[in-house]
Amino acid sequence: QVELVESGGGLVQPGGSLRLSCSASGSIFSINDMAWYRQVPGKEREQVALVSNGGWTSYARAVRGRFTISRDDAKKTVYLQMDNLQPEDTGVYYCNLDISKSPWDATPYWGQGTQVTVSS
């Protein structure tokens, strides 16, 4: 059994900052890629940022330079530091972790989602 718990969403004014966290627990051998996605009503879920198990990162063009993804493997946690937030960043943010329960498998797991609202 694997469980992901997200935290850190909320309401913030334009130009403000938030930090999202997603922690995994359960029967985990290793965690491969860790990513954050965003979904707004009427649109498909889109990847915002990703960090590989080697530390390589990638970002959606819309957030590059404002968001920073990081991971703490000892804590089995991925973070998303969001700075200079804008109204278009509003949405439900989901973490996605590619988790291995053994050396021979890998399964993507989703967090429960956390609402981020950027509004004055």
Coordinates of C-alpha atoms in Angstrom, one line a residue:
Q1 CA 0.0 0.0 0.0
V2 CA 1.3 3.4 -1.0
E3 CA -0.2 6.7 0.1
L4 CA 0.6 10.3 -1.1
V5 CA -0.3 13.3 1.0
E6 CA -0.2 16.8 -0.4
S7 CA -0.2 20.1 1.5
G8 CA 0.5 23.7 1.0
G9 CA -2.2 25.0 -1.2
G10 CA -4.3 28.1 -0.5
L11 CA -5.3 31.6 -1.5
V12 CA -2.6 34.1 -2.4
Q13 CA -2.5 37.5 -4.0
P14 CA -0.8 38.1 -7.3
G15 CA 3.0 38.3 -6.8
G16 CA 2.8 36.1 -3.7
S17 CA 4.4 32.7 -3.0
L18 CA 3.3 29.2 -1.9
R19 CA 5.2 26.0 -1.3
L20 CA 3.5 22.7 -2.0
S21 CA 4.6 19.4 -0.5
C22 CA 3.8 15.8 -1.4
S23 CA 5.0 13.0 0.9
A24 CA 4.9 9.3 0.2
S25 CA 4.5 6.5 2.7
G26 CA 4.0 2.7 2.6
S27 CA 5.8 -0.1 0.9
I28 CA 8.4 1.7 -1.2
F29 CA 11.6 0.4 -2.7
S30 CA 12.5 3.5 -4.6
I31 CA 11.0 6.6 -6.1
N32 CA 11.9 7.5 -9.7
D33 CA 10.5 10.6 -11.4
M34 CA 8.5 13.1 -9.2
A35 CA 6.3 15.6 -10.9
W36 CA 3.6 18.3 -10.3
Y37 CA 0.6 18.7 -12.5
R38 CA -2.1 21.4 -12.7
Q39 CA -5.7 21.1 -13.7
V40 CA -8.3 23.8 -14.3
P41 CA -12.0 23.2 -15.1
G42 CA -12.6 22.2 -18.7
K43 CA -8.9 21.5 -19.4
E44 CA -6.7 18.5 -19.3
R45 CA -4.3 18.0 -16.5
E46 CA -0.9 19.4 -17.6
Q47 CA 2.6 18.8 -16.2
V48 CA 4.1 21.8 -14.5
A49 CA 7.4 20.5 -13.3
L50 CA 9.4 17.3 -13.0
V51 CA 12.5 16.1 -11.2
S52 CA 14.2 12.9 -12.0
N53 CA 15.9 10.6 -9.5
G54 CA 19.1 12.0 -10.8
G55 CA 18.1 15.5 -10.0
W56 CA 17.4 16.6 -13.6
T57 CA 14.5 19.1 -13.7
S58 CA 12.1 20.3 -16.4
Y59 CA 9.4 23.0 -16.3
A60 CA 6.5 24.1 -18.4
R61 CA 7.3 27.2 -20.3
A62 CA 4.6 29.2 -18.4
V63 CA 6.2 28.7 -15.0
R64 CA 9.9 28.6 -15.9
G65 CA 11.9 31.1 -13.8
R66 CA 9.0 31.3 -11.2
F67 CA 8.6 27.8 -9.9
T68 CA 11.2 25.5 -8.5
I69 CA 10.8 21.7 -8.0
S70 CA 13.0 19.8 -5.5
R71 CA 13.0 16.5 -3.8
D72 CA 14.1 15.0 -0.5
D73 CA 14.6 11.3 -1.0
A74 CA 15.2 10.6 2.7
K75 CA 11.8 12.1 3.5
K76 CA 10.2 10.6 0.3
T77 CA 8.9 14.1 -0.4
V78 CA 8.7 16.4 -3.4
Y79 CA 8.3 20.2 -3.2
L80 CA 7.1 22.9 -5.5
Q81 CA 8.1 26.4 -4.6
M82 CA 5.9 28.8 -6.5
D83 CA 7.0 32.5 -6.6
N84 CA 5.5 35.5 -8.3
L85 CA 2.2 33.7 -8.6
Q86 CA -0.3 35.0 -11.2
P87 CA -4.0 34.5 -11.6
E88 CA -3.4 32.0 -14.5
D89 CA -1.6 29.7 -12.0
T90 CA -4.9 29.0 -10.3
G91 CA -5.9 25.4 -10.3
V92 CA -5.8 22.1 -8.5
Y93 CA -2.2 20.9 -8.2
Y94 CA -1.5 17.1 -8.1
C95 CA 1.8 15.4 -7.4
N96 CA 2.7 12.3 -9.4
L97 CA 5.4 9.9 -8.2
D98 CA 6.7 7.0 -10.1
I99 CA 7.2 4.4 -7.3
S100 CA 8.9 1.0 -7.3
K101 CA 7.9 -1.5 -4.7
S102 CA 10.6 -3.8 -5.9
P103 CA 13.6 -3.6 -8.3
W104 CA 11.4 -4.9 -11.1
D105 CA 8.4 -2.7 -11.2
A106 CA 7.3 1.0 -11.3
T107 CA 3.8 2.4 -10.9
P108 CA 2.7 6.1 -11.1
Y109 CA 0.7 7.3 -8.0
W110 CA -1.3 10.5 -7.7
G111 CA -1.8 12.7 -4.7
Q112 CA -5.2 13.9 -3.7
G113 CA -4.8 17.4 -5.2
T114 CA -4.5 20.7 -3.5
Q115 CA -6.3 23.9 -4.6
V116 CA -4.2 27.0 -5.4
T117 CA -6.1 30.2 -6.0
V118 CA -4.3 33.4 -7.0
S119 CA -6.6 36.4 -6.7
S120 CA -6.7 39.9 -5.4

